[in-house]
XYZ file of C-alpha atoms in Angstrom:
462
model
C 73.432 80.122 -79.442
C 69.824 79.149 -80.179
C 68.738 75.540 -80.593
C 65.364 74.000 -81.342
C 64.975 70.355 -80.341
C 62.038 68.463 -81.850
C 60.826 65.055 -80.702
C 58.201 63.051 -82.592
C 59.386 59.467 -82.104
C 56.848 58.739 -79.351
C 53.086 59.390 -79.252
C 53.736 62.598 -77.342
C 55.183 65.116 -79.755
C 57.116 68.035 -78.323
C 59.638 70.723 -79.135
C 61.670 73.205 -77.156
C 63.779 76.306 -77.669
C 67.137 76.379 -75.884
C 68.967 79.682 -75.593
C 72.500 79.748 -74.201
C 72.041 76.277 -72.739
C 68.760 77.031 -70.894
C 65.218 76.139 -72.042
C 63.323 79.260 -73.087
C 60.115 77.657 -74.361
C 58.648 74.153 -74.236
C 55.637 73.056 -76.281
C 53.957 69.701 -75.607
C 51.289 67.892 -77.640
C 49.877 65.159 -75.362
C 47.918 62.463 -77.241
C 45.426 62.219 -74.357
C 44.484 65.911 -74.499
C 44.519 67.149 -78.060
C 43.879 70.847 -78.516
C 40.954 72.045 -80.624
C 42.388 75.539 -81.048
C 42.386 76.455 -84.743
C 39.858 73.767 -85.691
C 36.957 74.942 -87.874
C 33.534 73.343 -87.384
C 30.064 73.518 -88.826
C 28.041 74.512 -85.781
C 24.454 75.156 -84.799
C 23.324 77.874 -82.403
C 21.650 76.182 -79.433
C 20.732 79.343 -77.517
C 21.271 83.096 -77.535
C 22.000 85.093 -74.383
C 21.310 88.811 -75.083
C 22.611 89.819 -71.633
C 25.987 88.280 -72.501
C 25.890 89.378 -76.142
C 26.803 85.796 -76.959
C 25.432 82.523 -78.276
C 26.086 78.945 -77.212
C 26.893 76.687 -80.123
C 26.835 72.917 -80.636
C 29.800 72.027 -82.825
C 31.010 68.583 -81.721
C 30.097 66.006 -79.117
C 31.613 67.999 -76.260
C 30.239 70.971 -74.294
C 28.678 73.889 -76.127
C 31.014 76.669 -77.229
C 30.761 80.321 -76.193
C 30.437 82.548 -79.294
C 30.423 86.380 -78.994
C 27.707 87.747 -81.290
C 30.007 90.479 -82.611
C 32.206 87.847 -84.294
C 29.376 86.475 -86.462
C 29.775 87.738 -90.075
C 26.882 89.720 -91.580
C 26.563 87.278 -94.489
C 24.581 84.881 -92.256
C 21.809 87.440 -91.769
C 19.816 87.831 -88.516
C 21.145 85.599 -85.745
C 18.610 83.066 -84.462
C 18.403 79.782 -82.582
C 19.046 76.803 -84.852
C 21.147 78.799 -87.316
C 24.094 76.960 -88.889
C 27.429 78.702 -89.273
C 31.152 78.076 -89.424
C 32.988 78.585 -86.143
C 36.645 78.357 -85.145
C 37.956 77.411 -81.696
C 40.189 80.094 -80.163
C 40.380 78.717 -76.606
C 40.066 75.135 -75.373
C 37.556 74.077 -72.742
C 38.841 73.811 -69.194
C 37.190 72.515 -66.039
C 33.563 73.709 -66.072
C 34.123 76.265 -68.846
C 33.346 75.346 -72.431
C 35.535 76.354 -75.380
C 35.521 79.903 -76.761
C 34.631 80.260 -80.440
C 34.709 82.928 -83.133
C 32.742 83.281 -86.329
C 35.499 85.420 -87.831
C 37.433 82.544 -89.414
C 41.174 82.931 -90.010
C 43.585 80.733 -91.960
C 47.292 80.973 -91.254
C 50.231 80.707 -93.622
C 53.950 81.353 -93.450
C 53.694 84.962 -94.606
C 50.136 85.947 -93.735
C 46.851 85.283 -91.954
C 43.826 85.270 -94.247
C 40.388 86.458 -93.076
C 37.601 85.372 -95.496
C 34.902 87.485 -93.773
C 36.739 90.625 -92.614
C 37.745 93.395 -94.988
C 41.077 94.785 -93.816
C 44.781 95.050 -94.579
C 47.153 95.063 -91.620
C 50.898 94.759 -91.451
C 53.109 93.521 -88.639
C 54.627 96.410 -86.696
C 58.028 94.769 -87.112
C 58.002 95.095 -90.915
C 60.568 97.653 -92.071
C 59.115 101.005 -93.123
C 60.519 100.784 -96.645
C 58.526 97.569 -97.219
C 55.160 98.940 -96.057
C 53.980 100.517 -99.313
C 54.985 97.533 -101.476
C 53.224 94.996 -99.271
C 50.117 97.091 -98.735
C 49.690 97.732 -102.468
C 50.133 94.038 -103.201
C 47.518 93.086 -100.605
C 44.929 95.614 -101.782
C 45.317 94.487 -105.384
C 45.235 90.769 -104.562
C 42.382 90.429 -102.082
C 38.908 89.331 -103.067
C 35.879 91.469 -102.160
C 35.113 91.487 -98.440
C 38.168 89.506 -97.335
C 41.184 90.670 -95.368
C 44.764 89.880 -94.531
C 47.342 90.294 -91.795
C 50.844 90.323 -93.233
C 53.491 88.726 -91.027
C 57.005 90.045 -90.445
C 58.437 87.223 -92.582
C 56.643 88.612 -95.666
C 59.187 91.444 -95.829
C 61.768 89.017 -97.218
C 59.412 87.352 -99.737
C 58.778 88.420 -103.319
C 55.274 88.988 -104.681
C 55.086 85.642 -106.466
C 55.626 83.804 -103.162
C 53.003 85.952 -101.442
C 50.482 85.452 -104.253
C 51.043 81.705 -104.247
C 50.375 81.458 -100.501
C 47.322 83.728 -100.651
C 45.858 81.616 -103.465
C 46.405 78.453 -101.402
C 44.638 79.995 -98.391
C 41.727 81.176 -100.539
C 41.368 77.693 -102.019
C 41.489 76.209 -98.523
C 38.555 78.396 -97.482
C 36.592 77.603 -100.649
C 36.970 73.902 -99.872
C 35.678 74.497 -96.317
C 32.742 76.583 -97.595
C 31.837 73.911 -100.149
C 31.859 71.216 -97.476
C 29.649 73.405 -95.254
C 27.049 73.686 -98.044
C 27.085 69.981 -98.873
C 26.826 68.501 -95.370
C 24.258 69.109 -92.642
C 24.504 69.253 -88.863
C 27.727 69.924 -86.984
C 31.048 68.420 -88.023
C 34.777 69.143 -88.237
C 35.378 71.123 -91.429
C 39.116 71.813 -91.145
C 41.851 70.751 -88.754
C 45.293 72.365 -88.879
C 48.344 70.211 -88.311
C 49.254 72.110 -85.158
C 52.544 70.364 -84.442
C 53.974 70.708 -87.954
C 52.693 74.264 -88.403
C 53.894 75.398 -84.982
C 57.369 73.962 -85.567
C 57.710 75.642 -88.963
C 56.424 78.968 -87.601
C 58.924 78.765 -84.721
C 61.807 78.015 -87.086
C 60.999 81.058 -89.211
C 60.494 83.391 -86.264
C 63.351 82.236 -84.036
C 65.910 81.440 -86.765
C 67.873 78.921 -84.674
C 71.536 78.133 -85.170
C 70.862 74.399 -84.822
C 67.851 72.118 -85.221
C 67.914 68.656 -83.625
C 65.275 65.978 -84.132
C 64.912 62.303 -83.220
C 62.835 61.376 -86.290
C 64.430 60.484 -89.635
C 61.201 61.213 -91.555
C 60.819 64.613 -89.888
C 64.492 65.310 -90.541
C 63.901 64.873 -94.284
C 60.912 67.242 -94.193
C 62.850 69.845 -92.237
C 65.797 69.645 -94.626
C 63.510 70.617 -97.494
C 61.762 73.305 -95.417
C 65.066 74.863 -94.318
C 66.147 75.157 -97.945
C 62.820 76.678 -99.079
C 62.749 79.142 -96.166
C 66.424 80.003 -96.700
C 67.289 79.357 -93.059
C 70.911 79.153 -92.014
C 70.693 76.352 -89.472
C 72.518 73.086 -88.960
C 70.231 70.032 -88.903
C 71.172 67.119 -86.636
C 69.465 63.712 -86.405
C 69.540 62.204 -82.895
C 69.143 58.415 -82.909
C 70.166 57.400 -79.376
C 67.671 55.391 -77.307
C 67.947 57.531 -74.170
C 65.386 60.243 -73.451
C 65.951 62.899 -76.089
C 64.730 65.877 -74.080
C 66.494 64.879 -70.868
C 69.791 64.698 -72.774
C 69.518 68.294 -73.932
C 67.607 69.901 -71.056
C 69.864 68.236 -68.454
C 66.840 67.827 -66.144
C 63.628 65.850 -65.932
C 60.913 67.676 -67.860
C 58.333 67.292 -65.094
C 60.761 68.772 -62.566
C 61.445 71.786 -64.794
C 57.740 72.518 -65.256
C 56.405 71.857 -61.744
C 59.071 72.761 -59.175
C 57.941 75.495 -56.815
C 61.347 77.053 -56.153
C 63.563 78.310 -58.966
C 66.998 79.534 -57.954
C 68.574 82.668 -59.403
C 72.230 83.552 -59.787
C 73.657 84.717 -56.482
C 71.470 82.641 -54.126
C 68.107 84.410 -54.373
C 65.038 82.571 -55.698
C 61.443 82.815 -56.840
C 58.663 80.597 -55.471
C 55.777 79.857 -57.852
C 52.314 78.936 -56.555
C 49.645 78.339 -59.197
C 46.151 78.630 -57.778
C 42.847 78.138 -59.584
C 42.249 81.825 -60.259
C 45.790 83.194 -60.410
C 49.511 82.530 -60.087
C 51.566 84.096 -57.297
C 55.342 84.461 -57.641
C 57.245 85.378 -54.485
C 60.781 86.766 -54.722
C 63.095 85.600 -51.929
C 66.402 87.315 -51.298
C 67.829 84.467 -49.179
C 70.948 85.564 -47.289
C 71.715 88.419 -49.678
C 69.370 91.003 -48.273
C 68.438 92.311 -44.897
C 67.942 95.554 -43.078
C 71.279 96.824 -44.307
C 70.880 95.632 -47.900
C 71.839 98.301 -50.377
C 69.234 99.710 -52.755
C 71.205 98.741 -55.878
C 71.438 95.092 -54.818
C 67.680 94.892 -54.155
C 66.945 96.298 -57.600
C 69.371 93.842 -59.207
C 67.725 90.854 -57.501
C 64.274 92.082 -58.541
C 65.417 92.494 -62.145
C 66.770 88.936 -62.207
C 63.515 87.716 -60.666
C 61.458 89.608 -63.258
C 63.319 87.998 -66.174
C 63.107 84.516 -64.639
C 59.393 84.960 -63.879
C 58.683 85.786 -67.521
C 60.770 82.792 -68.646
C 58.847 80.474 -66.334
C 55.530 81.791 -67.681
C 56.569 80.731 -71.180
C 57.948 77.372 -70.063
C 54.867 76.376 -68.049
C 52.402 78.238 -70.276
C 51.025 80.080 -67.250
C 48.039 82.249 -68.055
C 45.463 84.479 -66.471
C 46.329 86.805 -63.589
C 49.914 86.713 -62.316
C 51.045 88.581 -59.177
C 54.758 89.034 -58.445
C 55.762 89.944 -54.904
C 59.137 91.622 -55.390
C 61.487 92.604 -52.586
C 60.286 95.969 -51.341
C 61.671 98.950 -53.268
C 61.216 102.347 -51.640
C 62.423 104.175 -54.735
C 59.773 104.961 -57.353
C 62.558 105.142 -59.932
C 63.631 101.570 -59.162
C 60.026 100.384 -59.467
C 59.723 102.117 -62.830
C 62.903 100.452 -64.101
C 61.663 96.977 -63.111
C 58.280 97.762 -64.666
C 59.909 98.840 -67.933
C 62.111 95.730 -67.987
C 59.010 93.540 -67.713
C 57.174 95.438 -70.451
C 60.164 95.304 -72.824
C 60.794 91.599 -72.229
C 57.106 90.686 -72.500
C 57.113 91.826 -76.141
C 59.146 88.727 -77.023
C 56.599 86.320 -75.560
C 54.634 84.418 -78.224
C 51.461 85.147 -76.225
C 50.146 88.588 -75.352
C 51.038 89.887 -71.894
C 49.271 92.896 -70.402
C 51.287 94.583 -67.657
C 49.313 96.621 -65.134
C 52.274 97.725 -63.004
C 52.665 97.869 -59.230
C 49.675 97.962 -56.883
C 49.422 100.103 -53.749
C 50.646 97.095 -51.761
C 53.770 96.813 -53.893
C 52.648 93.721 -55.843
C 53.275 93.656 -59.574
C 50.264 92.543 -61.604
C 49.983 91.284 -65.165
C 47.862 88.954 -67.272
C 48.947 86.452 -69.941
C 46.700 85.218 -72.736
C 45.312 81.717 -72.431
C 44.643 79.375 -75.373
C 45.109 75.933 -73.819
C 45.584 74.330 -70.430
C 48.862 74.750 -68.576
C 51.271 71.850 -68.015
C 49.981 71.444 -64.466
C 46.343 71.169 -65.561
C 47.103 68.753 -68.425
C 49.781 66.512 -66.928
C 49.091 66.399 -63.191
C 46.223 65.479 -60.883
C 45.563 66.580 -57.286
C 47.517 64.507 -54.779
C 45.216 61.784 -53.360
C 46.831 62.285 -49.951
C 46.550 66.048 -49.547
C 43.804 66.628 -52.192
C 46.015 69.108 -54.013
C 46.659 71.357 -51.002
C 50.358 70.485 -50.875
C 50.181 69.600 -47.147
C 49.337 66.534 -45.024
C 48.568 66.281 -41.316
C 51.572 66.365 -39.000
C 52.264 63.471 -36.577
C 50.909 65.647 -33.733
C 47.671 66.295 -35.667
C 47.320 62.607 -36.519
C 47.622 61.731 -32.822
C 44.818 64.161 -31.996
C 42.667 62.589 -34.735
C 43.420 59.154 -33.300
C 42.137 60.291 -29.899
C 38.888 61.485 -31.478
C 38.435 58.206 -33.374
C 39.014 56.129 -30.249
C 36.554 58.231 -28.279
C 33.855 57.774 -30.933
C 34.458 53.989 -31.151
C 34.911 53.176 -27.457
C 31.456 51.588 -27.111
C 31.887 49.544 -30.319
C 35.260 47.853 -29.721
C 36.586 45.606 -26.939
C 40.238 46.424 -27.585
C 42.226 48.821 -29.753
C 44.633 47.253 -32.270
C 46.327 50.327 -33.717
C 48.677 50.408 -36.699
C 50.631 53.648 -36.984
C 53.814 55.115 -38.384
C 57.019 55.477 -36.400
C 56.714 59.291 -36.068
C 53.341 58.980 -34.307
C 54.611 56.119 -32.153
C 57.536 58.263 -30.999
C 55.089 60.920 -29.771
C 53.185 58.285 -27.771
C 56.393 56.987 -26.202
C 57.297 60.471 -25.012
C 53.833 60.995 -23.529
C 52.709 57.924 -21.467
C 49.566 59.812 -20.535
C 48.092 58.909 -23.918
C 48.155 55.145 -23.233
C 46.940 55.734 -19.698
C 44.010 57.780 -21.029
C 42.993 54.972 -23.399
C 43.240 52.199 -20.829
C 41.800 54.030 -17.806
C 39.421 56.672 -19.136
C 38.199 54.721 -22.154
C 38.698 51.340 -20.503
C 40.066 49.783 -23.715
C 43.181 47.558 -23.821
C 45.538 48.738 -26.540
C 48.047 47.042 -28.848
C 50.294 49.193 -31.075
C 52.090 48.004 -34.239
C 54.442 50.167 -36.296
C 53.934 50.278 -40.087
C 55.598 52.052 -42.996
C 53.732 54.731 -44.896
C 54.609 57.706 -47.097
C 53.188 60.195 -44.552
C 52.043 60.214 -40.913
C 49.271 57.635 -40.757
C 47.277 55.425 -38.381
C 44.586 52.790 -38.631
C 42.361 51.239 -35.976
C 41.699 47.568 -36.737
């Protein structure tokens, strides 16, 4: 059973796909970090970098956008500094990197993607063969000069009047943008898609859920009309309880689902996920199931489970960039090939492109996943102020060594040592009287120790 739960009662809008009782995809729209992906701006080229074959464009009050020169339509003429043009954001800014732009504008609809500047006709590979000729002929006869179209899978079930109506709406949308671009000067926002509404509708059409649940009465009315128009066979439920909507259906805290390092698999094995700045590493642990005598078939089975769960976690957390999976060692090339094929087949169902590069010489599996926005970790979390994001703090033994260094450096500045420290450090001192003796005799400082509570091993010299 497939469910889509949609929450828009609070400022943070979100929706999730639940398959067989487990979350398969979670999409969040935080009000404090709104995506610019899909937005169309009037921009101005600030500089051109021939070595990069790119330009840097001012388009809003944020950092300049990176624009590959090959995406600039010919209609603008020779590219030069100060030139105005329409640009669309395809990747949000992150850390020190500015957003990535394209000059090849695209406008999305339910059945198609319209390209005002690119002459082409392409059809989804999932469209049935007997529909190809009909749809291609319709597109070629309907398109204006120099424009193009990508026909979605959903168009196979639509008649030509529905397709023509949507194409006309997209063409009018572009004409409105182009008119605004001619009338106004400087850089400004020319078009902003309603990402939440559009994403939800696109997901409903693609996933075809058995049940849709929302906590908003106004959204429920909109969805009721949309379900009828799209001819979806889904039950619509309005959830009006005051308790956390997502927690009720996901059975877990959302932050825990999206940040926990260890994810357990059926049978006692697990995967451990470590997201670093440049890549994500997923380690497969066999727990008590495997050992020197573990059978080959069992190792392959654990690795297959780990592969499927790794791909699910990538979707849930929106992990992107380079991903390395350290599977349990498989001596058989055939077993490696089967795991590789499982990953490639499953990756086709991800809503973002995944490129699988297979196993390395060291036995690590490598792949990349397309990035459009920041991951949950980058958007919703900050580095721990205690460990500075390393995930570790000093042990009581290390703190005691640091205390010795501090006392040594301050021995000529203090007459006595009033030390506040946590119980774990105090216990070490009690088991080693030489520490107090060293302070009083070698440093010649009287000492007074007071225990305090703290979330980690800690001391302070007053």
